[in-house]
Amino acid sequence: MSVLTRSADDRGSPGKDPQNGYGRLNLLRAVQLASDPNLSFDAPASPPAPAPPPSQSAFTPVGPETATAGVRFFAETGHTMRGEFRIFWERHGGLAIFGFPISETFTERGEDGRDYSVQYFQRHRFELHPENKPPYNVLLSRLGTTTLAETGRDWQSFAKTGQRSGCRFFPETGQSICGAFLRYWQANGLEFDGKRGKSASESLALFGLPISPPQSETLSDGRTYVVQWFERARFEDHGSDGILLGLLSSDLAKRRGYIP
């Protein structure tokens, strides 16, 4: 099976089907798989069982007595973090990138139709893939594209920025990252090589490709910001407070009825 078919996001019936083929092209996964063949993105061999019901209990705060050896407790949300999720959170950005945990670890169906151990944070949803080598043993959900799709917006209909001087252009989506957004993108990313600074591949692995131009949007707090959407994030320009990441995982948990 080719890199493109192995890395596609399954759509429609599980596995290959007449309407959707192998699914939607996922360029980032294809690049990751091409550079590291040990990664596993294969579609399930047979249709999965029905998805488990939403686990609202996982979003119920727990007490500080749960903070045993190797377990980190956050009084701000009443949730803990442990194991591979804790290692990933602490190594790749911590609070500034992922936010506080808003759930415990529980089982949820992934985009590929399989069930995974997951944990929700304010800005990201972690999905455990023990078959992969670090840092890909924890995968980040495509919350940018998911949020837009679930709120009735098609990122492919956004205006294309094209190439601009002083910006970084991505021909895969026709978008550029410029100015403060570009500086933030370049300053953050998953840690691959242990070297100072972040390479483009490290930034890409954390945020994904840009899928919108910078544009004004009114967010849930009722205020209007200049934002730019990425596959896994939404950058927000908060003026003197700098660039912040949208609370996309919190919003996802609300849409799924996990939290009020």
PDB file of C-alpha atoms in Angstrom:
ATOM      1  CA  MET A   1       0.000   0.000   0.000  1.00  0.00           C
ATOM      2  CA  SER A   2       1.393   3.439  -0.941  1.00  0.00           C
ATOM      3  CA  VAL A   3       2.309   6.259   1.443  1.00  0.00           C
ATOM      4  CA  LEU A   4      -0.654   8.338   0.224  1.00  0.00           C
ATOM      5  CA  THR A   5      -3.232   5.611   0.762  1.00  0.00           C
ATOM      6  CA  ARG A   6      -1.793   4.543   4.134  1.00  0.00           C
ATOM      7  CA  SER A   7      -1.839   8.102   5.455  1.00  0.00           C
ATOM      8  CA  ALA A   8      -5.274   9.158   4.150  1.00  0.00           C
ATOM      9  CA  ASP A   9      -8.038  10.134   6.616  1.00  0.00           C
ATOM     10  CA  ASP A  10     -10.740   7.474   6.304  1.00  0.00           C
ATOM     11  CA  ARG A  11     -14.150   8.763   5.183  1.00  0.00           C
ATOM     12  CA  GLY A  12     -17.503   7.060   4.774  1.00  0.00           C
ATOM     13  CA  SER A  13     -17.526   3.329   5.394  1.00  0.00           C
ATOM     14  CA  PRO A  14     -14.427   2.083   7.260  1.00  0.00           C
ATOM     15  CA  GLY A  15     -11.556   1.255   4.908  1.00  0.00           C
ATOM     16  CA  LYS A  16     -11.705   1.679   1.140  1.00  0.00           C
ATOM     17  CA  ASP A  17     -15.200   2.246  -0.252  1.00  0.00           C
ATOM     18  CA  PRO A  18     -16.649   3.166  -3.702  1.00  0.00           C
ATOM     19  CA  GLN A  19     -17.723   6.678  -2.698  1.00  0.00           C
ATOM     20  CA  ASN A  20     -14.592   7.858  -0.877  1.00  0.00           C
ATOM     21  CA  GLY A  21     -11.809   5.495  -1.968  1.00  0.00           C
ATOM     22  CA  TYR A  22      -9.121   5.436   0.709  1.00  0.00           C
ATOM     23  CA  GLY A  23     -10.350   8.755   2.160  1.00  0.00           C
ATOM     24  CA  ARG A  24      -9.121  12.352   2.249  1.00  0.00           C
ATOM     25  CA  LEU A  25      -5.504  13.126   1.430  1.00  0.00           C
ATOM     26  CA  ASN A  26      -3.526  14.016   4.582  1.00  0.00           C
ATOM     27  CA  LEU A  27      -0.328  15.674   3.407  1.00  0.00           C
ATOM     28  CA  LEU A  28       1.309  15.962   6.825  1.00  0.00           C
ATOM     29  CA  ARG A  29       0.800  12.291   7.619  1.00  0.00           C
ATOM     30  CA  ALA A  30       2.137  11.391   4.174  1.00  0.00           C
ATOM     31  CA  VAL A  31       5.312  13.409   4.816  1.00  0.00           C
ATOM     32  CA  GLN A  32       5.701  11.867   8.276  1.00  0.00           C
ATOM     33  CA  LEU A  33       5.231   8.345   6.941  1.00  0.00           C
ATOM     34  CA  ALA A  34       7.597   8.887   4.031  1.00  0.00           C
ATOM     35  CA  SER A  35      10.321  10.072   6.420  1.00  0.00           C
ATOM     36  CA  ASP A  36       9.685   7.329   8.998  1.00  0.00           C
ATOM     37  CA  PRO A  37       8.215   4.061   7.664  1.00  0.00           C
ATOM     38  CA  ASN A  38       7.803   2.747  11.213  1.00  0.00           C
ATOM     39  CA  LEU A  39       4.774   4.986  11.663  1.00  0.00           C
ATOM     40  CA  SER A  40       1.454   3.184  11.453  1.00  0.00           C
ATOM     41  CA  PHE A  41      -1.527   4.857   9.759  1.00  0.00           C
ATOM     42  CA  ASP A  42      -3.078   1.792   8.160  1.00  0.00           C
ATOM     43  CA  ALA A  43      -6.856   1.662   7.923  1.00  0.00           C
ATOM     44  CA  PRO A  44      -8.608  -1.040   9.964  1.00  0.00           C
ATOM     45  CA  ALA A  45      -8.798  -4.396   8.213  1.00  0.00           C
ATOM     46  CA  SER A  46     -12.471  -4.907   9.127  1.00  0.00           C
ATOM     47  CA  PRO A  47     -15.366  -2.647  10.163  1.00  0.00           C
ATOM     48  CA  PRO A  48     -15.037  -1.569  13.808  1.00  0.00           C
ATOM     49  CA  ALA A  49     -17.582  -2.287  16.507  1.00  0.00           C
ATOM     50  CA  PRO A  50     -20.002   0.503  17.485  1.00  0.00           C
ATOM     51  CA  ALA A  51     -18.281   3.452  19.138  1.00  0.00           C
ATOM     52  CA  PRO A  52     -18.323   3.528  22.933  1.00  0.00           C
ATOM     53  CA  PRO A  53     -20.754   6.058  24.435  1.00  0.00           C
ATOM     54  CA  PRO A  54     -19.423   9.486  25.461  1.00  0.00           C
ATOM     55  CA  SER A  55     -17.523   9.233  28.736  1.00  0.00           C
ATOM     56  CA  GLN A  56     -18.785  12.255  30.660  1.00  0.00           C
ATOM     57  CA  SER A  57     -17.332  10.787  33.856  1.00  0.00           C
ATOM     58  CA  ALA A  58     -13.852  11.332  32.434  1.00  0.00           C
ATOM     59  CA  PHE A  59     -14.576  15.072  32.519  1.00  0.00           C
ATOM     60  CA  THR A  60     -15.634  15.032  36.182  1.00  0.00           C
ATOM     61  CA  PRO A  61     -12.888  16.658  38.294  1.00  0.00           C
ATOM     62  CA  VAL A  62     -10.948  14.355  40.591  1.00  0.00           C
ATOM     63  CA  GLY A  63      -9.318  15.143  43.929  1.00  0.00           C
ATOM     64  CA  PRO A  64      -5.698  16.059  44.655  1.00  0.00           C
ATOM     65  CA  GLU A  65      -5.261  12.715  46.404  1.00  0.00           C
ATOM     66  CA  THR A  66      -4.967  11.190  42.917  1.00  0.00           C
ATOM     67  CA  ALA A  67      -1.563  12.872  42.521  1.00  0.00           C
ATOM     68  CA  THR A  68       0.536   9.824  43.325  1.00  0.00           C
ATOM     69  CA  ALA A  69       4.050   9.138  42.049  1.00  0.00           C
ATOM     70  CA  GLY A  70       4.264  10.005  38.358  1.00  0.00           C
ATOM     71  CA  VAL A  71       0.853  11.677  38.369  1.00  0.00           C
ATOM     72  CA  ARG A  72       0.538  15.443  38.093  1.00  0.00           C
ATOM     73  CA  PHE A  73      -2.599  17.119  39.470  1.00  0.00           C
ATOM     74  CA  PHE A  74      -3.919  20.505  38.266  1.00  0.00           C
ATOM     75  CA  ALA A  75      -6.079  22.297  40.828  1.00  0.00           C
ATOM     76  CA  GLU A  76      -7.172  24.770  38.145  1.00  0.00           C
ATOM     77  CA  THR A  77      -9.294  22.108  36.424  1.00  0.00           C
ATOM     78  CA  GLY A  78      -9.275  19.244  38.938  1.00  0.00           C
ATOM     79  CA  HIS A  79      -7.683  16.806  36.489  1.00  0.00           C
ATOM     80  CA  THR A  80      -4.517  14.765  36.354  1.00  0.00           C
ATOM     81  CA  MET A  81      -1.900  13.931  33.763  1.00  0.00           C
ATOM     82  CA  ARG A  82       0.304  10.833  33.656  1.00  0.00           C
ATOM     83  CA  GLY A  83       2.293   8.401  31.529  1.00  0.00           C
ATOM     84  CA  GLU A  84       3.010   9.118  27.879  1.00  0.00           C
ATOM     85  CA  PHE A  85       0.584  12.040  27.809  1.00  0.00           C
ATOM     86  CA  ARG A  86       2.462  13.756  30.637  1.00  0.00           C
ATOM     87  CA  ILE A  87       5.809  13.159  28.932  1.00  0.00           C
ATOM     88  CA  PHE A  88       4.491  14.576  25.647  1.00  0.00           C
ATOM     89  CA  TRP A  89       2.840  17.602  27.333  1.00  0.00           C
ATOM     90  CA  GLU A  90       5.966  18.524  29.281  1.00  0.00           C
ATOM     91  CA  ARG A  91       8.373  17.969  26.374  1.00  0.00           C
ATOM     92  CA  HIS A  92       6.530  19.778  23.605  1.00  0.00           C
ATOM     93  CA  GLY A  93       5.161  23.029  24.965  1.00  0.00           C
ATOM     94  CA  GLY A  94       3.270  22.451  28.189  1.00  0.00           C
ATOM     95  CA  LEU A  95       0.695  24.926  29.388  1.00  0.00           C
ATOM     96  CA  ALA A  96       1.323  27.608  26.766  1.00  0.00           C
ATOM     97  CA  ILE A  97       0.690  25.234  23.853  1.00  0.00           C
ATOM     98  CA  PHE A  98      -1.738  22.622  25.171  1.00  0.00           C
ATOM     99  CA  GLY A  99      -3.403  24.258  28.177  1.00  0.00           C
ATOM    100  CA  PHE A 100      -4.667  22.496  31.294  1.00  0.00           C
ATOM    101  CA  PRO A 101      -6.105  18.983  31.125  1.00  0.00           C
ATOM    102  CA  ILE A 102      -9.918  19.077  31.102  1.00  0.00           C
ATOM    103  CA  SER A 103     -10.464  15.306  31.256  1.00  0.00           C
ATOM    104  CA  GLU A 104      -8.894  12.145  32.529  1.00  0.00           C
ATOM    105  CA  THR A 105      -7.718   9.510  30.040  1.00  0.00           C
ATOM    106  CA  PHE A 106     -10.567   7.558  28.431  1.00  0.00           C
ATOM    107  CA  THR A 107     -11.381   5.563  25.293  1.00  0.00           C
ATOM    108  CA  GLU A 108     -12.774   7.346  22.239  1.00  0.00           C
ATOM    109  CA  ARG A 109     -13.080   6.610  18.547  1.00  0.00           C
ATOM    110  CA  GLY A 110     -10.503   8.273  16.292  1.00  0.00           C
ATOM    111  CA  GLU A 111     -10.916   9.619  12.756  1.00  0.00           C
ATOM    112  CA  ASP A 112      -9.718   6.289  11.353  1.00  0.00           C
ATOM    113  CA  GLY A 113     -12.532   4.332  13.018  1.00  0.00           C
ATOM    114  CA  ARG A 114     -10.352   2.787  15.716  1.00  0.00           C
ATOM    115  CA  ASP A 115     -10.677   3.217  19.475  1.00  0.00           C
ATOM    116  CA  TYR A 116      -7.814   4.965  21.283  1.00  0.00           C
ATOM    117  CA  SER A 117      -6.853   6.161  24.733  1.00  0.00           C
ATOM    118  CA  VAL A 118      -7.318   9.933  24.579  1.00  0.00           C
ATOM    119  CA  GLN A 119      -7.129  12.932  26.850  1.00  0.00           C
ATOM    120  CA  TYR A 120      -8.567  16.384  26.287  1.00  0.00           C
ATOM    121  CA  PHE A 121      -6.651  19.542  27.104  1.00  0.00           C
ATOM    122  CA  GLN A 122      -7.905  23.093  26.653  1.00  0.00           C
ATOM    123  CA  ARG A 123      -6.253  23.507  23.260  1.00  0.00           C
ATOM    124  CA  HIS A 124      -5.570  19.956  22.056  1.00  0.00           C
ATOM    125  CA  ARG A 125      -6.806  16.384  22.115  1.00  0.00           C
ATOM    126  CA  PHE A 126      -4.092  13.758  22.645  1.00  0.00           C
ATOM    127  CA  GLU A 127      -4.475  10.312  21.086  1.00  0.00           C
ATOM    128  CA  LEU A 128      -2.189   7.458  22.171  1.00  0.00           C
ATOM    129  CA  HIS A 129      -0.550   5.378  19.415  1.00  0.00           C
ATOM    130  CA  PRO A 130       1.873   3.020  21.209  1.00  0.00           C
ATOM    131  CA  GLU A 131       2.717   1.342  17.898  1.00  0.00           C
ATOM    132  CA  ASN A 132       4.619   4.490  16.850  1.00  0.00           C
ATOM    133  CA  LYS A 133       7.991   5.753  18.038  1.00  0.00           C
ATOM    134  CA  PRO A 134       8.102   9.047  20.022  1.00  0.00           C
ATOM    135  CA  PRO A 135       7.060  11.720  19.400  1.00  0.00           C
ATOM    136  CA  TYR A 136       4.428  10.104  17.144  1.00  0.00           C
ATOM    137  CA  ASN A 137       3.251   7.756  19.895  1.00  0.00           C
ATOM    138  CA  VAL A 138       1.005  10.670  20.854  1.00  0.00           C
ATOM    139  CA  LEU A 139      -0.864  12.230  17.931  1.00  0.00           C
ATOM    140  CA  LEU A 140      -2.673  15.551  17.942  1.00  0.00           C
ATOM    141  CA  SER A 141      -6.167  15.798  16.500  1.00  0.00           C
ATOM    142  CA  ARG A 142      -6.759  17.993  13.452  1.00  0.00           C
ATOM    143  CA  LEU A 143      -8.843  20.385  15.524  1.00  0.00           C
ATOM    144  CA  GLY A 144      -8.580  23.251  13.062  1.00  0.00           C
ATOM    145  CA  THR A 145     -10.131  21.376  10.151  1.00  0.00           C
ATOM    146  CA  THR A 146     -12.527  19.525  12.472  1.00  0.00           C
ATOM    147  CA  THR A 147     -13.812  22.732  14.083  1.00  0.00           C
ATOM    148  CA  LEU A 148     -14.392  24.407  10.748  1.00  0.00           C
ATOM    149  CA  ALA A 149     -16.164  21.357   9.328  1.00  0.00           C
ATOM    150  CA  GLU A 150     -18.379  20.847  12.380  1.00  0.00           C
ATOM    151  CA  THR A 151     -19.394  24.520  12.377  1.00  0.00           C
ATOM    152  CA  GLY A 152     -20.328  24.448   8.684  1.00  0.00           C
ATOM    153  CA  ARG A 153     -17.276  26.158   7.205  1.00  0.00           C
ATOM    154  CA  ASP A 154     -15.156  24.872   4.334  1.00  0.00           C
ATOM    155  CA  TRP A 155     -11.517  25.884   4.660  1.00  0.00           C
ATOM    156  CA  GLN A 156     -10.976  25.260   0.956  1.00  0.00           C
ATOM    157  CA  SER A 157     -13.367  28.140   0.196  1.00  0.00           C
ATOM    158  CA  PHE A 158     -11.184  30.671   2.042  1.00  0.00           C
ATOM    159  CA  ALA A 159      -9.332  33.231  -0.069  1.00  0.00           C
ATOM    160  CA  LYS A 160      -5.744  32.237  -0.844  1.00  0.00           C
ATOM    161  CA  THR A 161      -2.975  34.542   0.284  1.00  0.00           C
ATOM    162  CA  GLY A 162      -0.510  33.271  -2.313  1.00  0.00           C
ATOM    163  CA  GLN A 163       3.182  34.071  -2.062  1.00  0.00           C
ATOM    164  CA  ARG A 164       4.148  37.241  -0.198  1.00  0.00           C
ATOM    165  CA  SER A 165       7.497  38.851   0.454  1.00  0.00           C
ATOM    166  CA  GLY A 166       8.873  38.080   3.909  1.00  0.00           C
ATOM    167  CA  CYS A 167       6.333  35.307   4.462  1.00  0.00           C
ATOM    168  CA  ARG A 168       6.445  31.511   4.336  1.00  0.00           C
ATOM    169  CA  PHE A 169       4.300  30.108   1.534  1.00  0.00           C
ATOM    170  CA  PHE A 170       2.702  26.651   1.510  1.00  0.00           C
ATOM    171  CA  PRO A 171       1.725  25.558  -2.004  1.00  0.00           C
ATOM    172  CA  GLU A 172      -0.216  22.604  -0.551  1.00  0.00           C
ATOM    173  CA  THR A 173      -2.937  24.994   0.656  1.00  0.00           C
ATOM    174  CA  GLY A 174      -2.106  28.225  -1.189  1.00  0.00           C
ATOM    175  CA  GLN A 175      -1.647  30.078   2.108  1.00  0.00           C
ATOM    176  CA  SER A 176       1.226  32.061   3.606  1.00  0.00           C
ATOM    177  CA  ILE A 177       2.178  32.764   7.214  1.00  0.00           C
ATOM    178  CA  CYS A 178       3.429  36.284   7.862  1.00  0.00           C
ATOM    179  CA  GLY A 179       4.454  38.675  10.610  1.00  0.00           C
ATOM    180  CA  ALA A 180       3.637  37.814  14.212  1.00  0.00           C
ATOM    181  CA  PHE A 181       1.896  34.595  13.193  1.00  0.00           C
ATOM    182  CA  LEU A 182       5.010  33.437  11.341  1.00  0.00           C
ATOM    183  CA  ARG A 183       7.269  34.275  14.286  1.00  0.00           C
ATOM    184  CA  TYR A 184       5.013  32.292  16.612  1.00  0.00           C
ATOM    185  CA  TRP A 185       4.866  29.336  14.185  1.00  0.00           C
ATOM    186  CA  GLN A 186       8.661  29.306  13.865  1.00  0.00           C
ATOM    187  CA  ALA A 187       9.215  29.546  17.638  1.00  0.00           C
ATOM    188  CA  ASN A 188       7.136  26.487  18.548  1.00  0.00           C
ATOM    189  CA  GLY A 189       6.958  22.863  17.467  1.00  0.00           C
ATOM    190  CA  LEU A 190       7.409  19.257  18.481  1.00  0.00           C
ATOM    191  CA  GLU A 191      10.937  18.398  19.609  1.00  0.00           C
ATOM    192  CA  PHE A 192      12.656  16.008  17.196  1.00  0.00           C
ATOM    193  CA  ASP A 193      16.393  16.628  17.285  1.00  0.00           C
ATOM    194  CA  GLY A 194      17.219  18.101  20.706  1.00  0.00           C
ATOM    195  CA  LYS A 195      18.733  21.187  19.072  1.00  0.00           C
ATOM    196  CA  ARG A 196      17.951  24.761  20.011  1.00  0.00           C
ATOM    197  CA  GLY A 197      15.223  26.409  18.013  1.00  0.00           C
ATOM    198  CA  LYS A 198      12.519  24.797  15.914  1.00  0.00           C
ATOM    199  CA  SER A 199      12.858  23.509  12.376  1.00  0.00           C
ATOM    200  CA  ALA A 200      10.057  23.877   9.841  1.00  0.00           C
ATOM    201  CA  SER A 201       9.250  20.167  10.177  1.00  0.00           C
ATOM    202  CA  GLU A 202       8.935  20.521  13.958  1.00  0.00           C
ATOM    203  CA  SER A 203       6.555  23.477  13.612  1.00  0.00           C
ATOM    204  CA  LEU A 204       4.590  21.663  10.925  1.00  0.00           C
ATOM    205  CA  ALA A 205       4.195  18.580  13.115  1.00  0.00           C
ATOM    206  CA  LEU A 206       2.665  20.661  15.917  1.00  0.00           C
ATOM    207  CA  PHE A 207       0.396  23.032  14.014  1.00  0.00           C
ATOM    208  CA  GLY A 208       0.005  21.542  10.561  1.00  0.00           C
ATOM    209  CA  LEU A 209      -0.407  23.562   7.389  1.00  0.00           C
ATOM    210  CA  PRO A 210      -2.082  26.982   7.317  1.00  0.00           C
ATOM    211  CA  ILE A 211      -5.595  26.601   5.891  1.00  0.00           C
ATOM    212  CA  SER A 212      -6.822  30.206   5.956  1.00  0.00           C
ATOM    213  CA  PRO A 213      -5.469  33.701   5.458  1.00  0.00           C
ATOM    214  CA  PRO A 214      -5.327  36.023   8.481  1.00  0.00           C
ATOM    215  CA  GLN A 215      -8.913  37.210   8.908  1.00  0.00           C
ATOM    216  CA  SER A 216     -11.113  39.000  11.450  1.00  0.00           C
ATOM    217  CA  GLU A 217     -13.477  36.772  13.411  1.00  0.00           C
ATOM    218  CA  THR A 218     -15.699  37.308  16.446  1.00  0.00           C
ATOM    219  CA  LEU A 219     -14.982  34.553  18.952  1.00  0.00           C
ATOM    220  CA  SER A 220     -16.937  33.062  21.847  1.00  0.00           C
ATOM    221  CA  ASP A 221     -15.916  35.869  24.226  1.00  0.00           C
ATOM    222  CA  GLY A 222     -17.759  38.322  21.959  1.00  0.00           C
ATOM    223  CA  ARG A 223     -14.584  40.111  20.894  1.00  0.00           C
ATOM    224  CA  THR A 224     -13.158  40.357  17.398  1.00  0.00           C
ATOM    225  CA  TYR A 225      -9.600  39.229  16.672  1.00  0.00           C
ATOM    226  CA  VAL A 226      -7.397  38.644  13.672  1.00  0.00           C
ATOM    227  CA  VAL A 227      -7.008  34.879  13.472  1.00  0.00           C
ATOM    228  CA  GLN A 228      -5.415  32.322  11.183  1.00  0.00           C
ATOM    229  CA  TRP A 229      -6.506  28.702  10.990  1.00  0.00           C
ATOM    230  CA  PHE A 230      -4.141  25.744  10.809  1.00  0.00           C
ATOM    231  CA  GLU A 231      -4.863  22.034  10.537  1.00  0.00           C
ATOM    232  CA  ARG A 232      -4.394  21.589  14.295  1.00  0.00           C
ATOM    233  CA  ALA A 233      -4.797  25.070  15.734  1.00  0.00           C
ATOM    234  CA  ARG A 234      -6.182  28.574  15.486  1.00  0.00           C
ATOM    235  CA  PHE A 235      -3.744  31.449  16.012  1.00  0.00           C
ATOM    236  CA  GLU A 236      -5.316  34.545  17.598  1.00  0.00           C
ATOM    237  CA  ASP A 237      -3.706  37.986  17.722  1.00  0.00           C
ATOM    238  CA  HIS A 238      -4.478  39.410  21.174  1.00  0.00           C
ATOM    239  CA  GLY A 239      -2.531  42.623  20.694  1.00  0.00           C
ATOM    240  CA  SER A 240      -0.370  43.426  23.704  1.00  0.00           C
ATOM    241  CA  ASP A 241      -0.965  39.892  25.029  1.00  0.00           C
ATOM    242  CA  GLY A 242       0.665  38.423  21.923  1.00  0.00           C
ATOM    243  CA  ILE A 243      -0.386  35.410  19.875  1.00  0.00           C
ATOM    244  CA  LEU A 244      -2.569  32.902  21.693  1.00  0.00           C
ATOM    245  CA  LEU A 245      -3.960  29.556  20.593  1.00  0.00           C
ATOM    246  CA  GLY A 246      -7.698  29.012  20.437  1.00  0.00           C
ATOM    247  CA  LEU A 247      -9.339  26.706  22.993  1.00  0.00           C
ATOM    248  CA  LEU A 248     -10.401  24.319  20.248  1.00  0.00           C
ATOM    249  CA  SER A 249     -10.403  21.164  22.370  1.00  0.00           C
ATOM    250  CA  SER A 250     -12.631  22.773  24.996  1.00  0.00           C
ATOM    251  CA  ASP A 251     -15.004  23.772  22.214  1.00  0.00           C
ATOM    252  CA  LEU A 252     -14.926  20.221  20.815  1.00  0.00           C
ATOM    253  CA  ALA A 253     -15.773  18.765  24.239  1.00  0.00           C
ATOM    254  CA  LYS A 254     -18.771  21.106  24.464  1.00  0.00           C
ATOM    255  CA  ARG A 255     -20.011  20.180  20.981  1.00  0.00           C
ATOM    256  CA  ARG A 256     -19.779  16.488  21.914  1.00  0.00           C
ATOM    257  CA  GLY A 257     -21.738  17.062  25.111  1.00  0.00           C
ATOM    258  CA  TYR A 258     -18.899  16.123  27.443  1.00  0.00           C
ATOM    259  CA  ILE A 259     -18.976  19.443  29.294  1.00  0.00           C
ATOM    260  CA  PRO A 260     -21.708  22.108  29.562  1.00  0.00           C
TER     261      PRO A 260
END
